[in-house]
Amino acid sequence: MSRDTLARRRWFIIMAVRLIGVAGALFGVMLASRGVAWPEKALGVAIVFSALGMIAIVPAGLALRWRSGGE
């Protein structure tokens, strides 16, 4: 596998993780806005915060792990 192919595959994985996080955040917003009682609203807000954390932390961790410093 060439370096370009590997880099492209890793970039697609990072973008997929970000898109999944965005989908999770949208799901949380929908759940929070359509919730009738406070437990549904609280669950929606918790899902939004965890999805935003995933968007911020997971791609950075993958990029740090895959950094090609000495390869």
Coordinates of N, CA, C and O in Angstrom, one line a residue:
M1 N 0.9 -1.2 0.0 CA 0.0 0.0 0.0 C 0.9 1.2 0.0 O 1.8 1.4 0.8
S2 N 0.6 2.1 -0.9 CA 1.5 3.3 -1.0 C 1.1 4.3 0.1 O 0.1 4.2 0.7
R3 N 2.0 5.3 0.2 CA 1.7 6.3 1.3 C 0.5 7.2 0.9 O -0.2 7.6 1.8
D4 N 0.3 7.4 -0.4 CA -0.8 8.2 -0.8 C -2.1 7.5 -0.5 O -3.1 8.1 0.0
T5 N -2.2 6.2 -0.8 CA -3.4 5.4 -0.5 C -3.7 5.4 1.0 O -4.8 5.5 1.4
L6 N -2.6 5.2 1.8 CA -2.8 5.1 3.2 C -3.3 6.4 3.8 O -4.2 6.5 4.6
A7 N -2.7 7.5 3.3 CA -3.1 8.9 3.8 C -4.5 9.1 3.4 O -5.3 9.7 4.2
R8 N -4.9 8.8 2.2 CA -6.3 9.0 1.7 C -7.3 8.2 2.6 O -8.3 8.7 3.0
R9 N -6.9 6.9 2.9 CA -7.8 6.1 3.7 C -7.9 6.7 5.1 O -9.0 6.7 5.6
R10 N -6.9 7.1 5.6 CA -6.9 7.7 7.0 C -7.7 9.0 7.0 O -8.5 9.3 7.9
W11 N -7.6 9.8 5.9 CA -8.4 11.0 5.9 C -9.9 10.7 5.8 O -10.7 11.4 6.4
F12 N -10.3 9.7 5.0 CA -11.7 9.3 4.9 C -12.2 8.8 6.2 O -13.3 9.0 6.6
I13 N -11.4 8.1 7.0 CA -11.8 7.6 8.3 C -12.0 8.8 9.2 O -13.0 8.8 10.0
I14 N -11.1 9.7 9.2 CA -11.3 10.9 10.1 C -12.6 11.7 9.7 O -13.3 12.1 10.5
M15 N -12.8 11.8 8.4 CA -14.0 12.5 7.9 C -15.3 11.7 8.3 O -16.3 12.3 8.7
A16 N -15.2 10.4 8.2 CA -16.4 9.6 8.6 C -16.7 9.7 10.1 O -17.9 9.8 10.5
V17 N -15.7 9.8 10.9 CA -15.9 10.0 12.4 C -16.5 11.3 12.6 O -17.5 11.4 13.4
R18 N -16.1 12.4 11.9 CA -16.7 13.7 12.1 C -18.1 13.7 11.6 O -19.0 14.3 12.3
L19 N -18.4 13.0 10.5 CA -19.8 13.0 10.0 C -20.7 12.2 11.0 O -21.9 12.6 11.2
I20 N -20.2 11.1 11.5 CA -21.0 10.4 12.5 C -21.3 11.2 13.8 O -22.4 11.2 14.3
G21 N -20.3 12.0 14.2 CA -20.5 12.9 15.3 C -21.5 13.9 15.0 O -22.4 14.3 15.9
V22 N -21.5 14.5 13.8 CA -22.5 15.5 13.4 C -23.9 14.8 13.4 O -24.9 15.5 13.9
A23 N -24.0 13.6 12.9 CA -25.3 12.9 12.9 C -25.8 12.7 14.3 O -27.0 12.8 14.6
G24 N -24.9 12.3 15.2 CA -25.3 12.1 16.6 C -25.7 13.4 17.3 O -26.7 13.4 18.0
A25 N -25.1 14.5 16.9 CA -25.5 15.8 17.5 C -26.8 16.2 17.0 O -27.7 16.7 17.7
L26 N -27.1 16.0 15.7 CA -28.4 16.3 15.1 C -29.5 15.4 15.8 O -30.6 15.9 16.1
F27 N -29.2 14.2 16.0 CA -30.1 13.3 16.7 C -30.4 13.8 18.1 O -31.6 13.8 18.5
G28 N -29.4 14.2 18.8 CA -29.6 14.8 20.1 C -30.4 16.0 20.1 O -31.3 16.2 21.0
V29 N -30.2 16.9 19.1 CA -31.0 18.1 19.0 C -32.5 17.8 18.8 O -33.4 18.4 19.4
M30 N -32.7 16.8 17.9 CA -34.1 16.4 17.6 C -34.7 15.8 18.8 O -35.9 16.1 19.1
L31 N -34.0 15.0 19.6 CA -34.5 14.4 20.8 C -34.8 15.4 21.8 O -35.9 15.4 22.5
A32 N -33.9 16.4 22.0 CA -34.2 17.5 23.0 C -35.3 18.4 22.6 O -36.1 18.8 23.5
S33 N -35.5 18.6 21.3 CA -36.6 19.6 20.9 C -37.9 18.9 20.9 O -38.9 19.5 21.2
R34 N -38.0 17.6 20.7 CA -39.3 16.9 20.7 C -39.6 16.2 22.0 O -40.7 15.6 22.1
G35 N -38.7 16.2 22.9 CA -39.0 15.6 24.2 C -40.1 16.3 25.0 O -40.2 17.5 25.0
V36 N -41.0 15.5 25.6 CA -42.1 16.0 26.3 C -41.7 16.3 27.7 O -41.9 17.4 28.3
A37 N -41.1 15.4 28.4 CA -40.7 15.5 29.8 C -39.2 15.8 29.8 O -38.4 15.7 28.8
W38 N -38.7 16.2 31.0 CA -37.3 16.6 31.2 C -36.3 15.4 31.0 O -35.2 15.7 30.5
P39 N -36.7 14.1 31.2 CA -35.6 13.1 31.0 C -35.3 13.0 29.5 O -34.1 12.8 29.2
E40 N -36.3 13.1 28.6 CA -35.9 13.1 27.2 C -35.1 14.3 26.8 O -34.2 14.1 26.0
K41 N -35.4 15.4 27.3 CA -34.6 16.6 27.0 C -33.2 16.5 27.5 O -32.2 16.9 26.8
A42 N -33.1 16.0 28.7 CA -31.7 15.9 29.3 C -30.9 14.8 28.5 O -29.7 15.0 28.3
L43 N -31.6 13.8 28.1 CA -30.9 12.8 27.3 C -30.4 13.4 26.0 O -29.3 13.1 25.5
G44 N -31.3 14.2 25.3 CA -30.9 14.8 24.1 C -29.7 15.7 24.2 O -28.8 15.7 23.4
V45 N -29.7 16.5 25.3 CA -28.6 17.4 25.6 C -27.3 16.6 25.9 O -26.2 17.0 25.4
A46 N -27.4 15.6 26.6 CA -26.2 14.7 26.9 C -25.7 14.1 25.6 O -24.5 14.1 25.4
I47 N -26.6 13.7 24.7 CA -26.1 13.1 23.4 C -25.4 14.2 22.6 O -24.4 14.0 21.9
V48 N -26.0 15.4 22.6 CA -25.3 16.5 21.8 C -23.9 16.8 22.4 O -23.0 16.9 21.6
F49 N -23.8 16.9 23.7 CA -22.5 17.2 24.2 C -21.5 16.1 24.0 O -20.3 16.3 23.7
S50 N -21.9 14.8 24.1 CA -21.0 13.7 23.8 C -20.6 13.7 22.3 O -19.5 13.3 22.0
A51 N -21.6 14.0 21.4 CA -21.3 14.0 20.0 C -20.3 15.1 19.7 O -19.4 14.9 18.9
L52 N -20.5 16.3 20.3 CA -19.5 17.4 20.1 C -18.1 17.0 20.6 O -17.1 17.4 20.0
G53 N -18.1 16.4 21.7 CA -16.8 15.9 22.3 C -16.2 14.9 21.3 O -14.9 15.0 21.1
M54 N -17.0 14.0 20.8 CA -16.4 13.1 19.8 C -15.9 13.7 18.6 O -14.8 13.4 18.1
I55 N -16.6 14.8 18.1 CA -16.1 15.5 16.9 C -14.8 16.2 17.2 O -13.9 16.2 16.3
A56 N -14.6 16.6 18.4 CA -13.4 17.4 18.7 C -12.2 16.5 19.1 O -11.1 16.7 18.8
I57 N -12.5 15.4 19.8 CA -11.4 14.6 20.4 C -10.9 13.4 19.6 O -9.7 13.2 19.4
V58 N -11.9 12.7 19.0 CA -11.5 11.4 18.3 C -10.6 11.7 17.0 O -9.6 11.1 16.9
P59 N -11.0 12.7 16.2 CA -10.2 12.9 15.0 C -8.8 13.4 15.4 O -7.8 13.0 14.7
A60 N -8.7 14.2 16.4 CA -7.4 14.7 16.9 C -6.5 13.5 17.4 O -5.3 13.5 17.1
G61 N -7.2 12.6 18.1 CA -6.4 11.5 18.6 C -6.0 10.5 17.5 O -4.9 10.0 17.5
L62 N -6.8 10.4 16.5 CA -6.4 9.5 15.3 C -5.3 10.2 14.6 O -4.3 9.5 14.2
A63 N -5.4 11.5 14.4 CA -4.3 12.2 13.7 C -3.0 12.1 14.4 O -1.9 11.9 13.9
L64 N -3.1 12.2 15.8 CA -1.9 12.1 16.6 C -1.3 10.7 16.5 O -0.1 10.6 16.4
R65 N -2.1 9.7 16.5 CA -1.7 8.3 16.5 C -1.1 8.0 15.1 O -0.1 7.2 15.0
W66 N -1.6 8.6 14.1 CA -1.2 8.2 12.7 C -0.2 9.2 12.2 O 0.2 9.1 11.0
R67 N 0.3 10.1 13.0 CA 1.3 11.1 12.5 C 2.5 10.4 12.0 O 3.0 9.5 12.6
S68 N 3.0 10.8 10.8 CA 4.1 10.1 10.2 C 5.4 10.8 10.4 O 5.9 11.4 9.5
G69 N 5.8 10.8 11.6 CA 7.1 11.5 11.9 C 8.3 10.8 11.5 O 9.2 11.3 10.9
G70 N 8.4 9.5 11.8 CA 9.6 8.7 11.6 C 9.4 7.5 10.7 O 10.3 6.7 10.6
E71 N 8.3 7.5 10.0 CA 8.0 6.3 9.2 C 8.8 6.3 7.9 O 9.0 7.3 7.3

